[in-house]
Amino acid sequence: MSASKPDGLSRRDFLGVTGALAGAGLLAGKSTAGDGDNRPAAGGLGPDPVKFGLRVNGKDHEVAAEPRATLLDVLRDSLDLTGAKKACDRGECGACTVLVDGKAVYACMMLALQARGREIRTVEGLAKGEDLHAVQAAFIEHDGYQCGFCTPGQVMATVALLEKTPSPSGDQIRAGLCGNLCRCAAYNRIFDAAAAASKAK
Amino acid sequence: MRSAVAGLELLEPRSVNEALRMMRDRGPATPLAGATDLYVHLNSGTLKPRRFVNRWALDELRRIASKRDGLSIGALATFTDCLRSPLVRRRLPMLAAAAREVGGVQIQNRGTLGGNVANASPAGDALPVLAAAEALVVLRSTEGERRVPFSAFYTGYRSTVMRADELIVALEIPPVAGKQWFRKVGTRLAQAISKVVIAAVRDARPRIALGSVGPTVVRVPRTEEALASGASIEQARRILEAEIKPIDDIRSTAAYRRRVAGNLLACFWKETS
Ligand SMILES: Cc1cc2nc3c(=O)[nH]c(=O)nc-3n(C[C@H](O)[C@H](O)[C@H](O)COP(=O)(O)OP(=O)(O)OC[C@H]3O[C@@H](n4cnc5c(N)ncnc54)[C@H](O)[C@@H]3O)c2cc1C
Ligand code: FES
Ligand code: FES
């Protein structure tokens, strides 16, 4: 985790400048102040690690991470939830898809700090004990994968789609999953699995 | 974890005004919305700024409301917000059409209209819509608010009249009379940046805007005038192909873009007749 210096500012210089601000770190989750308030601006977070809460799969967790950490890094490295995969790490492939407040997002493109106070769901939270979620069961039934690397992302995107659109048309399925790539090109079976899951419910 | 983003500092305003004060007092501080553009630069190490103002929680900037017979769309409204909004679908269907073609679902859920405008890419899919609709960009700083006509907002490739202490708070769209039309041409349907993107309004005064055919989004007044004064679509098409100044780049060639822009103009005219 070495610091790069694209603008000639060393990490240490930078820490010197901002350390004082970080000390006044604001850890509250939700904002309360309305407009028109003229209080001095609250301090910044980071660049040193800060502690904050994340609610994942219905459980509250306390994590410590640098503000630059993505939601994906914190899920995988701090919470050991490795279902969401890191492939492109730049919002192109969908392997890292998780749900935030019911919406599918790329966890690699969201700062973990931006997910505070929100309901995060990952593939690990789908099954109830040994009972698989209907979408998971449908992916198995219909062989909705080959290597399986993209599968957690495909499953989560399907869950988000079906929660919003319980009986999607073929076009709606393709649109709902268009942000998820599959290197193995198992698309037809993935779409079959999504269609079957919508009927299974 | 990426080393290119070491040393990121995040400011957490609790209100829009506080965000503006942070930008004034702690600058340079880059406003962060959905981060779908910023994260690409952060990741590749090409981004200089280190201090960011996180506005994702400022729901006051996410409202979509009717404004007289037009619309006011908060800068933080996501593409998903736009395409699900009955108001947008009724009054500005070409924006809903554009929103549906941005990235994939995950990008639509995070990418914001304000981010698309501020990012100032000539390929931003919402930009031709806002240009054809003659939107106003509502900018706010601690000193007050100003409204800039969309046609005066961009000053060149990736540059705008927005000052470093200003935020886009909303886009205001006057009532749009006439049939609206939108089309994006890219390499593939999802996750592709436009090679040519067009939004147009069929009215006594036709309005046509194109993206990816110049350094900024452009209106094509000579083509519009020709159509308004009864030129044939073939004539208008020749005027358009001379009026735009596309370039060769990694996504396409100038010749291809000219040709496609002409085809799109003809489609627009036919499908809205
Ligand atoms: C995989 C992928 C696919 C994409 N596909 C498309 C596509 O098909 N079409 C398309 O048009 N775009 C696409 N994009 C680009 C991007 O998603 C959009 O431009 C989006 O609208 C950016 O919004 P954001 O909220 O994420 O912006 P951010 O990344 O948060 O910000 C972008 C820039 O705007 C500034 N900014 C943001 N909000 C404001 C504000 N209110 N006031 C002042 N400055 C502000 C930021 O400082 C930054 O410089 C894609 C991106 C990715 C990663
Ligand atoms: S790892 Fe997030 S989209 Fe590819
Ligand atoms: S199953 Fe291998 S990438 Fe999709």
Coordinates of C-alpha atoms and ligand atoms in Angstrom, one line a residue:
Chain A
M1 CA 0.0 0.0 0.0
S2 CA 2.6 2.5 -1.0
A3 CA 1.7 6.1 -1.6
S4 CA 2.2 7.4 -5.1
K5 CA 3.1 11.0 -5.7
P6 CA 1.4 12.1 -8.9
D7 CA 1.5 15.8 -8.0
G8 CA 4.9 15.8 -6.2
L9 CA 3.3 16.0 -2.8
S10 CA 4.5 13.3 -0.5
R11 CA 2.0 11.5 1.6
R12 CA 3.8 12.8 4.7
D13 CA 3.5 16.4 3.5
F14 CA -0.1 15.8 2.8
L15 CA -0.6 14.3 6.3
G16 CA 1.0 17.4 7.8
V17 CA -1.4 19.7 6.0
T18 CA -4.6 17.7 6.8
G19 CA -3.8 16.0 10.0
A20 CA -5.3 18.8 12.1
L21 CA -8.5 18.7 10.1
A22 CA -8.7 15.0 10.5
G23 CA -8.5 15.4 14.2
A24 CA -11.9 17.2 14.2
G25 CA -13.3 14.2 12.3
L26 CA -17.0 14.1 12.0
L27 CA -18.2 10.6 12.5
A28 CA -21.9 11.1 12.6
G29 CA -23.8 9.2 9.9
K30 CA -26.8 11.2 8.8
S31 CA -26.9 14.9 8.3
T32 CA -29.3 16.9 10.4
A33 CA -28.4 20.5 9.9
G34 CA -30.6 22.4 7.5
D35 CA -29.7 25.1 5.1
G36 CA -29.1 28.7 6.3
D37 CA -26.9 27.5 9.2
N38 CA -23.7 29.4 9.3
R39 CA -21.6 27.3 11.6
P40 CA -18.0 26.8 10.7
A41 CA -17.7 23.8 8.4
A42 CA -17.0 20.5 10.2
G43 CA -13.7 18.9 9.8
G44 CA -12.7 16.4 7.2
L45 CA -12.1 12.7 7.3
G46 CA -8.8 11.2 6.6
P47 CA -6.4 10.6 5.0
D48 CA -5.7 8.4 8.1
P49 CA -8.1 5.6 8.9
V50 CA -11.4 6.5 10.5
K51 CA -13.9 4.4 12.4
F52 CA -17.4 4.2 11.1
G53 CA -20.4 1.9 11.1
L54 CA -21.7 -0.1 8.2
R55 CA -24.9 -2.1 8.2
V56 CA -24.4 -5.2 6.1
N57 CA -27.0 -8.0 5.6
G58 CA -29.0 -6.7 8.6
K59 CA -26.0 -6.6 11.0
D60 CA -24.2 -3.5 12.2
H61 CA -20.4 -3.5 11.9
E62 CA -17.8 -1.1 13.1
V63 CA -14.9 -0.8 10.7
A64 CA -11.7 1.3 10.5
A65 CA -10.6 2.3 7.0
E66 CA -9.0 5.1 5.2
P67 CA -11.6 7.4 3.5
R68 CA -10.2 6.3 0.1
A69 CA -11.3 2.7 0.7
T70 CA -14.1 1.5 -1.5
L71 CA -17.1 -0.3 -0.2
L72 CA -15.7 -3.3 -2.0
D73 CA -12.3 -3.2 -0.2
V74 CA -14.0 -2.8 3.1
L75 CA -16.4 -5.7 2.5
R76 CA -13.7 -8.0 1.4
D77 CA -10.7 -6.9 3.5
S78 CA -12.3 -5.7 6.7
L79 CA -15.5 -7.7 6.9
D80 CA -14.2 -10.8 5.2
L81 CA -17.2 -10.9 2.9
T82 CA -15.5 -12.0 -0.3
G83 CA -18.6 -12.9 -2.3
A84 CA -18.5 -9.6 -4.1
K85 CA -15.5 -10.0 -6.5
K86 CA -12.9 -7.5 -7.6
A87 CA -12.2 -7.9 -11.3
C88 CA -11.9 -4.6 -13.2
D89 CA -12.1 -2.4 -10.1
R90 CA -13.3 0.5 -12.3
G91 CA -17.0 0.1 -12.8
E92 CA -17.0 -1.9 -16.0
C93 CA -17.8 -5.5 -15.2
G94 CA -20.3 -5.9 -12.4
A95 CA -18.5 -8.7 -10.5
C96 CA -18.6 -6.5 -7.4
T97 CA -22.3 -5.8 -7.5
V98 CA -24.0 -5.4 -4.1
L99 CA -27.3 -3.7 -3.1
V100 CA -27.4 -0.4 -1.3
D101 CA -30.9 0.6 -0.2
G102 CA -32.2 -2.0 -2.6
K103 CA -30.4 -0.7 -5.6
A104 CA -27.6 -2.5 -7.5
V105 CA -24.3 -0.6 -7.3
Y106 CA -20.7 -1.4 -8.1
A107 CA -19.1 -1.7 -4.7
C108 CA -15.7 -0.8 -6.4
M109 CA -17.0 2.6 -7.4
M110 CA -18.5 3.7 -4.1
L111 CA -16.4 4.9 -1.1
A112 CA -17.3 2.8 1.9
L113 CA -17.9 6.1 3.8
Q114 CA -20.7 6.9 1.3
A115 CA -22.5 3.7 2.4
R116 CA -22.9 4.7 6.0
G117 CA -26.4 4.8 7.3
R118 CA -27.5 2.7 4.3
E119 CA -28.7 -0.9 4.0
I120 CA -26.0 -3.0 2.3
R121 CA -26.8 -6.4 1.0
T122 CA -24.3 -8.9 -0.4
V123 CA -24.6 -12.4 -1.8
E124 CA -23.7 -13.8 1.6
G125 CA -27.0 -12.5 3.1
L126 CA -29.3 -14.1 0.6
A127 CA -29.6 -17.7 1.9
K128 CA -31.6 -18.3 5.1
G129 CA -29.5 -21.0 6.8
E130 CA -29.4 -23.9 4.3
D131 CA -32.3 -22.5 2.3
L132 CA -31.1 -20.8 -0.8
H133 CA -32.7 -17.6 -2.1
A134 CA -35.0 -18.3 -5.2
V135 CA -32.4 -16.6 -7.4
Q136 CA -29.5 -18.7 -6.2
A137 CA -31.6 -21.8 -6.6
A138 CA -32.5 -20.8 -10.1
F139 CA -28.9 -20.2 -11.1
I140 CA -28.0 -23.7 -10.0
E141 CA -31.0 -25.3 -11.6
H142 CA -30.3 -23.5 -14.9
D143 CA -26.6 -23.6 -14.9
G144 CA -26.4 -19.9 -14.9
Y145 CA -22.6 -19.8 -15.0
Q146 CA -19.5 -21.6 -16.2
C147 CA -16.5 -20.5 -14.1
G148 CA -18.7 -18.8 -11.6
F149 CA -16.6 -15.7 -11.1
C150 CA -19.3 -13.2 -12.2
T151 CA -22.1 -15.2 -10.5
P152 CA -22.4 -13.3 -7.2
G153 CA -22.7 -10.1 -9.2
Q154 CA -25.2 -11.6 -11.6
V155 CA -27.2 -13.0 -8.7
M156 CA -27.3 -9.6 -6.9
A157 CA -28.3 -7.7 -10.0
T158 CA -31.1 -10.3 -10.6
V159 CA -32.3 -9.9 -7.0
A160 CA -32.4 -6.1 -7.4
L161 CA -34.3 -6.5 -10.7
L162 CA -36.9 -8.9 -9.4
E163 CA -37.5 -6.9 -6.2
K164 CA -38.4 -3.9 -8.4
T165 CA -40.0 -5.8 -11.3
P166 CA -41.3 -9.2 -10.1
S167 CA -42.3 -10.4 -13.6
P168 CA -39.8 -8.9 -16.0
S169 CA -40.0 -9.4 -19.8
G170 CA -37.0 -10.8 -21.6
D171 CA -36.0 -7.3 -22.5
Q172 CA -36.3 -6.1 -19.0
I173 CA -34.1 -9.0 -17.8
R174 CA -31.4 -8.0 -20.4
A175 CA -31.7 -4.4 -19.4
G176 CA -31.5 -5.2 -15.7
L177 CA -28.4 -7.3 -16.1
C178 CA -26.7 -5.2 -18.8
G179 CA -24.1 -3.9 -16.3
N180 CA -22.8 -7.4 -15.6
L181 CA -20.3 -9.0 -17.9
C182 CA -19.6 -12.7 -18.1
R183 CA -16.3 -13.7 -19.6
C184 CA -17.6 -17.2 -20.1
A185 CA -20.6 -15.8 -22.0
A186 CA -23.1 -17.8 -20.1
Y187 CA -25.6 -15.1 -20.8
N188 CA -28.5 -17.2 -22.2
R189 CA -28.4 -19.4 -19.1
I190 CA -28.1 -16.4 -16.8
F191 CA -31.2 -14.9 -18.5
D192 CA -33.0 -18.3 -18.2
A193 CA -32.1 -18.4 -14.5
A194 CA -33.5 -14.9 -14.0
A195 CA -36.7 -15.7 -15.8
A196 CA -37.1 -18.9 -13.8
A197 CA -36.5 -17.1 -10.5
S198 CA -39.2 -14.6 -11.3
K199 CA -41.7 -17.5 -11.8
A200 CA -40.5 -19.3 -8.7
K201 CA -41.6 -16.6 -6.4
Chain B
M1 CA -6.2 -1.2 -2.2
R2 CA -5.3 1.3 -4.8
S3 CA -2.2 3.3 -4.2
A4 CA -3.2 6.0 -6.7
V5 CA -5.7 7.3 -4.3
A6 CA -3.6 7.4 -1.2
G7 CA -4.2 10.5 1.0
L8 CA -7.8 11.1 0.1
E9 CA -9.5 13.4 2.5
L10 CA -13.3 13.6 2.6
L11 CA -15.2 16.6 3.8
E12 CA -18.7 15.8 5.1
P13 CA -21.1 18.7 4.7
R14 CA -24.5 18.4 6.4
S15 CA -26.2 20.9 4.1
V16 CA -25.7 22.4 0.7
N17 CA -24.6 25.7 2.3
E18 CA -22.1 24.0 4.4
A19 CA -20.7 22.3 1.3
L20 CA -20.4 25.7 -0.3
R21 CA -18.6 27.1 2.7
M22 CA -16.2 24.1 2.6
M23 CA -15.4 24.8 -1.0
R24 CA -14.8 28.4 -0.3
D25 CA -12.7 28.0 2.9
R26 CA -11.0 24.7 2.2
G27 CA -10.4 24.8 -1.5
P28 CA -9.4 23.3 -3.7
A29 CA -12.0 20.8 -2.7
T30 CA -13.6 18.7 -5.4
P31 CA -17.3 18.0 -5.1
L32 CA -18.1 14.3 -5.2
A33 CA -21.5 13.0 -6.3
G34 CA -21.9 9.4 -7.6
A35 CA -18.1 9.2 -8.2
T36 CA -18.7 7.2 -11.4
D37 CA -16.5 9.6 -13.3
L38 CA -14.2 10.6 -10.5
Y39 CA -13.4 7.1 -9.5
V40 CA -12.1 6.3 -13.0
H41 CA -9.6 9.1 -12.7
L42 CA -8.8 8.4 -9.1
N43 CA -8.0 4.8 -10.1
S44 CA -5.8 5.6 -13.0
G45 CA -3.9 8.1 -10.9
T46 CA -4.6 11.0 -13.2
L47 CA -6.5 13.0 -10.7
K48 CA -4.6 15.7 -8.8
P49 CA -7.1 16.7 -6.1
R50 CA -6.9 15.1 -2.8
R51 CA -9.7 16.7 -0.9
F52 CA -13.3 15.9 -1.7
V53 CA -16.7 17.1 -0.6
N54 CA -19.0 14.2 -0.3
R55 CA -22.5 15.3 -1.1
W56 CA -24.1 11.9 -1.7
A57 CA -26.2 12.3 1.5
L58 CA -27.6 15.7 0.6
D59 CA -31.0 14.6 -0.4
E60 CA -32.2 18.2 -0.8
L61 CA -30.2 18.2 -4.1
R62 CA -32.1 15.1 -5.3
R63 CA -35.5 16.6 -5.9
I64 CA -37.3 16.5 -9.2
A65 CA -40.2 19.0 -9.2
S66 CA -42.4 20.7 -11.6
K67 CA -41.5 24.3 -12.1
R68 CA -44.4 26.2 -13.8
D69 CA -44.9 24.0 -16.8
G70 CA -41.3 22.9 -16.9
L71 CA -39.1 21.0 -14.6
S72 CA -36.4 21.5 -11.9
I73 CA -34.1 18.5 -11.5
G74 CA -31.8 18.5 -8.5
A75 CA -28.1 18.0 -9.5
L76 CA -27.9 14.8 -7.4
A77 CA -30.8 13.1 -9.1
T78 CA -29.5 9.9 -10.6
F79 CA -30.2 8.5 -14.0
T80 CA -32.5 6.0 -12.3
D81 CA -34.3 8.8 -10.5
C82 CA -34.8 10.5 -13.9
L83 CA -36.1 7.5 -15.7
R84 CA -38.4 6.5 -13.0
S85 CA -39.8 10.0 -12.5
P86 CA -43.4 10.3 -13.9
L87 CA -42.7 14.0 -14.3
V88 CA -39.6 13.5 -16.4
R89 CA -41.3 10.8 -18.5
R90 CA -44.2 13.1 -19.2
R91 CA -42.4 16.4 -19.7
L92 CA -38.9 15.4 -20.9
P93 CA -39.2 11.9 -22.3
M94 CA -35.9 12.4 -24.2
L95 CA -34.1 12.6 -20.8
A96 CA -35.7 9.3 -19.7
A97 CA -34.6 7.8 -23.0
A98 CA -31.0 9.1 -22.5
A99 CA -30.9 7.9 -18.8
R100 CA -31.9 4.4 -19.9
E101 CA -28.9 4.2 -22.1
V102 CA -26.3 5.4 -19.7
G103 CA -23.9 2.6 -18.6
G104 CA -25.6 -0.3 -17.0
V105 CA -28.1 -0.4 -14.2
Q106 CA -25.4 0.1 -11.6
I107 CA -24.1 3.2 -13.2
Q108 CA -27.6 4.6 -13.6
N109 CA -28.1 4.0 -9.9
R110 CA -25.1 6.2 -9.0
G111 CA -24.4 8.5 -11.8
T112 CA -26.0 11.9 -11.4
L113 CA -27.3 14.5 -13.8
G114 CA -25.2 17.2 -12.2
G115 CA -22.1 14.9 -12.5
N116 CA -22.8 14.4 -16.1
V117 CA -23.0 18.1 -16.8
A118 CA -20.0 19.1 -14.6
N119 CA -17.8 16.4 -16.0
A120 CA -18.1 18.1 -19.3
S121 CA -17.3 15.2 -21.5
P122 CA -18.4 15.8 -25.1
A123 CA -19.9 12.3 -24.9
G124 CA -22.1 12.9 -21.9
D125 CA -25.4 11.4 -22.9
A126 CA -27.7 13.8 -21.0
L127 CA -26.0 16.9 -22.5
P128 CA -27.7 16.9 -25.9
V129 CA -31.0 16.6 -24.1
L130 CA -30.3 19.6 -21.9
A131 CA -29.0 21.5 -24.9
A132 CA -32.1 20.8 -27.1
A133 CA -34.4 21.5 -24.2
E134 CA -32.6 24.9 -23.6
A135 CA -32.0 24.1 -19.9
L136 CA -30.6 26.5 -17.4
V137 CA -27.8 25.4 -15.2
V138 CA -28.4 26.6 -11.6
L139 CA -25.0 27.4 -10.0
R140 CA -24.7 28.3 -6.3
S141 CA -21.8 29.6 -4.2
T142 CA -21.7 31.3 -0.8
E143 CA -22.2 34.5 -2.7
G144 CA -25.5 33.5 -4.2
E145 CA -27.1 31.8 -7.2
R146 CA -26.9 32.3 -10.9
R147 CA -28.6 30.7 -13.8
V148 CA -26.5 30.0 -17.0
P149 CA -28.2 29.0 -20.2
F150 CA -26.9 25.6 -21.3
S151 CA -25.6 27.0 -24.5
A152 CA -23.3 29.3 -22.6
F153 CA -22.1 26.8 -20.0
Y154 CA -19.4 25.1 -21.9
T155 CA -16.4 27.2 -23.1
G156 CA -14.3 24.5 -24.7
Y157 CA -13.2 20.9 -24.3
R158 CA -13.9 19.9 -20.8
S159 CA -14.2 23.5 -19.6
T160 CA -17.1 25.4 -18.3
V161 CA -18.0 28.8 -16.8
M162 CA -18.4 27.1 -13.4
R163 CA -16.0 28.6 -10.7
A164 CA -14.2 26.3 -8.3
D165 CA -16.3 27.6 -5.4
E166 CA -19.6 26.9 -7.2
L167 CA -21.8 23.8 -7.2
I168 CA -24.5 22.9 -9.8
V169 CA -27.6 22.7 -7.6
A170 CA -30.2 22.0 -10.3
L171 CA -31.0 21.9 -13.9
E172 CA -34.1 23.9 -14.9
I173 CA -36.0 22.9 -18.0
P174 CA -38.5 25.2 -19.6
P175 CA -41.6 23.6 -21.1
V176 CA -40.7 21.8 -24.3
A177 CA -43.3 21.9 -27.0
G178 CA -43.1 19.5 -29.9
K179 CA -42.0 15.9 -30.3
Q180 CA -38.8 14.9 -28.5
W181 CA -36.4 12.4 -29.9
F182 CA -33.2 10.8 -28.6
R183 CA -30.7 8.3 -30.1
K184 CA -27.3 7.1 -29.0
V185 CA -24.9 5.2 -31.2
G186 CA -22.1 3.3 -29.5
T187 CA -20.2 0.1 -29.9
R188 CA -22.6 -1.9 -27.9
L189 CA -25.8 -1.2 -26.1
A190 CA -24.7 -1.2 -22.4
Q191 CA -21.5 0.3 -20.9
A192 CA -20.4 2.0 -24.1
I193 CA -19.5 5.6 -24.6
S194 CA -21.3 7.3 -27.4
K195 CA -19.8 7.7 -30.9
V196 CA -22.6 10.0 -31.7
V197 CA -25.5 11.0 -29.5
I198 CA -28.4 13.2 -30.6
A199 CA -31.4 14.8 -28.9
A200 CA -33.9 16.8 -30.9
V201 CA -37.2 18.5 -30.7
R202 CA -39.6 18.7 -33.6
D203 CA -41.4 22.0 -33.5
A204 CA -41.9 25.1 -35.7
R205 CA -38.4 25.9 -34.4
P206 CA -36.6 22.6 -34.5
R207 CA -33.9 22.1 -32.0
I208 CA -31.1 19.7 -32.6
A209 CA -28.1 18.9 -30.3
L210 CA -25.3 16.4 -30.8
G211 CA -22.6 15.0 -28.6
S212 CA -19.3 13.4 -29.5
V213 CA -19.0 15.4 -32.7
G214 CA -16.9 18.2 -31.3
P215 CA -15.1 19.4 -28.2
T216 CA -18.3 20.1 -26.4
V217 CA -22.0 19.2 -26.9
V218 CA -23.2 21.4 -29.9
R219 CA -26.4 22.8 -31.2
V220 CA -26.5 23.1 -35.0
P221 CA -28.2 26.5 -35.7
R222 CA -27.7 26.4 -39.5
T223 CA -29.2 23.0 -39.8
E224 CA -32.1 24.0 -37.5
E225 CA -32.7 27.1 -39.6
A226 CA -32.7 25.2 -42.8
L227 CA -35.3 22.8 -41.4
A228 CA -37.4 25.6 -40.0
S229 CA -37.5 27.3 -43.3
G230 CA -38.6 24.3 -45.2
A231 CA -35.4 22.8 -46.6
S232 CA -35.6 19.2 -47.6
I233 CA -34.1 16.7 -45.2
E234 CA -31.4 15.9 -47.8
Q235 CA -30.4 19.6 -47.9
A236 CA -30.5 19.8 -44.1
R237 CA -28.3 16.7 -43.9
R238 CA -25.6 18.2 -46.1
I239 CA -25.7 21.4 -44.0
L240 CA -25.3 19.3 -40.8
E241 CA -22.4 17.3 -42.2
A242 CA -20.6 20.6 -43.0
E243 CA -21.6 22.2 -39.7
I244 CA -20.2 19.7 -37.3
K245 CA -16.5 19.2 -36.7
P246 CA -16.0 15.7 -35.4
I247 CA -12.5 14.2 -34.9
D248 CA -10.8 10.9 -35.2
D249 CA -10.3 9.3 -31.9
I250 CA -10.1 5.9 -30.2
R251 CA -13.8 5.3 -30.5
S252 CA -14.4 6.3 -34.1
T253 CA -13.4 8.4 -37.1
A254 CA -14.6 11.8 -38.1
A255 CA -16.0 10.5 -41.4
Y256 CA -18.0 7.8 -39.7
R257 CA -19.4 10.3 -37.2
R258 CA -20.4 12.7 -40.0
R259 CA -22.2 10.0 -41.8
V260 CA -24.0 8.7 -38.7
A261 CA -25.0 12.2 -37.6
G262 CA -26.6 12.7 -41.0
N263 CA -28.4 9.4 -40.8
L264 CA -29.6 10.2 -37.3
L265 CA -31.0 13.6 -38.5
A266 CA -32.9 11.8 -41.3
C267 CA -34.3 9.2 -38.7
F268 CA -35.3 12.0 -36.4
W269 CA -37.1 13.8 -39.2
K270 CA -38.9 10.7 -40.4
E271 CA -39.9 9.3 -37.0
T272 CA -41.3 12.6 -35.8
S273 CA -43.2 13.5 -38.9
Ligands
LIG1 C1 -18.8 1.9 -16.7 C2 -19.2 3.3 -16.9 C3 -20.1 3.6 -17.9 C4 -20.5 4.9 -18.2 N1 -21.4 5.1 -19.2 C5 -21.8 6.3 -19.4 C6 -22.7 6.6 -20.5 O1 -23.2 5.6 -21.2 N2 -23.1 7.8 -20.8 C7 -22.6 8.9 -20.0 O2 -23.0 10.0 -20.3 N3 -21.8 8.7 -19.0 C8 -21.3 7.4 -18.7 N4 -20.4 7.2 -17.7 C9 -19.9 8.4 -17.0 C10 -20.6 8.8 -15.7 O3 -21.3 7.7 -15.1 C11 -21.6 10.0 -15.9 O4 -20.9 11.1 -16.5 C12 -22.2 10.4 -14.6 O5 -23.3 11.3 -14.9 C13 -21.3 11.1 -13.6 O6 -22.0 11.5 -12.5 P1 -21.4 11.2 -11.0 O7 -22.5 11.7 -10.1 O8 -21.0 9.8 -10.9 O9 -20.2 12.2 -11.1 P2 -18.9 12.3 -10.2 O10 -17.9 11.3 -10.7 O11 -19.2 12.3 -8.7 O12 -18.4 13.7 -10.6 C14 -18.0 14.0 -11.9 C15 -17.4 15.4 -12.0 O13 -18.4 16.4 -11.8 C16 -18.1 17.2 -10.6 N5 -19.4 17.4 -10.0 C17 -20.3 16.4 -9.7 N6 -21.5 16.9 -9.3 C18 -21.3 18.3 -9.3 C19 -22.1 19.4 -8.9 N7 -23.4 19.2 -8.5 N8 -21.6 20.6 -9.0 C20 -20.4 20.8 -9.5 N9 -19.6 19.8 -9.8 C21 -20.0 18.5 -9.7 C22 -17.1 16.4 -9.8 O14 -16.3 17.2 -9.1 C23 -16.3 15.7 -10.9 O15 -15.4 16.5 -11.5 C24 -20.0 5.9 -17.4 C25 -19.1 5.7 -16.4 C26 -18.7 4.4 -16.1 C27 -17.7 4.1 -15.0
FES2 S1 -15.0 -4.9 -10.1 FE1 -16.5 -3.4 -9.8 S2 -17.4 -3.3 -11.7 FE2 -15.7 -4.6 -12.1
FES3 S1 -19.4 -17.7 -15.4 FE1 -17.4 -17.2 -15.9 S2 -17.4 -15.0 -16.0 FE2 -19.5 -15.6 -15.9

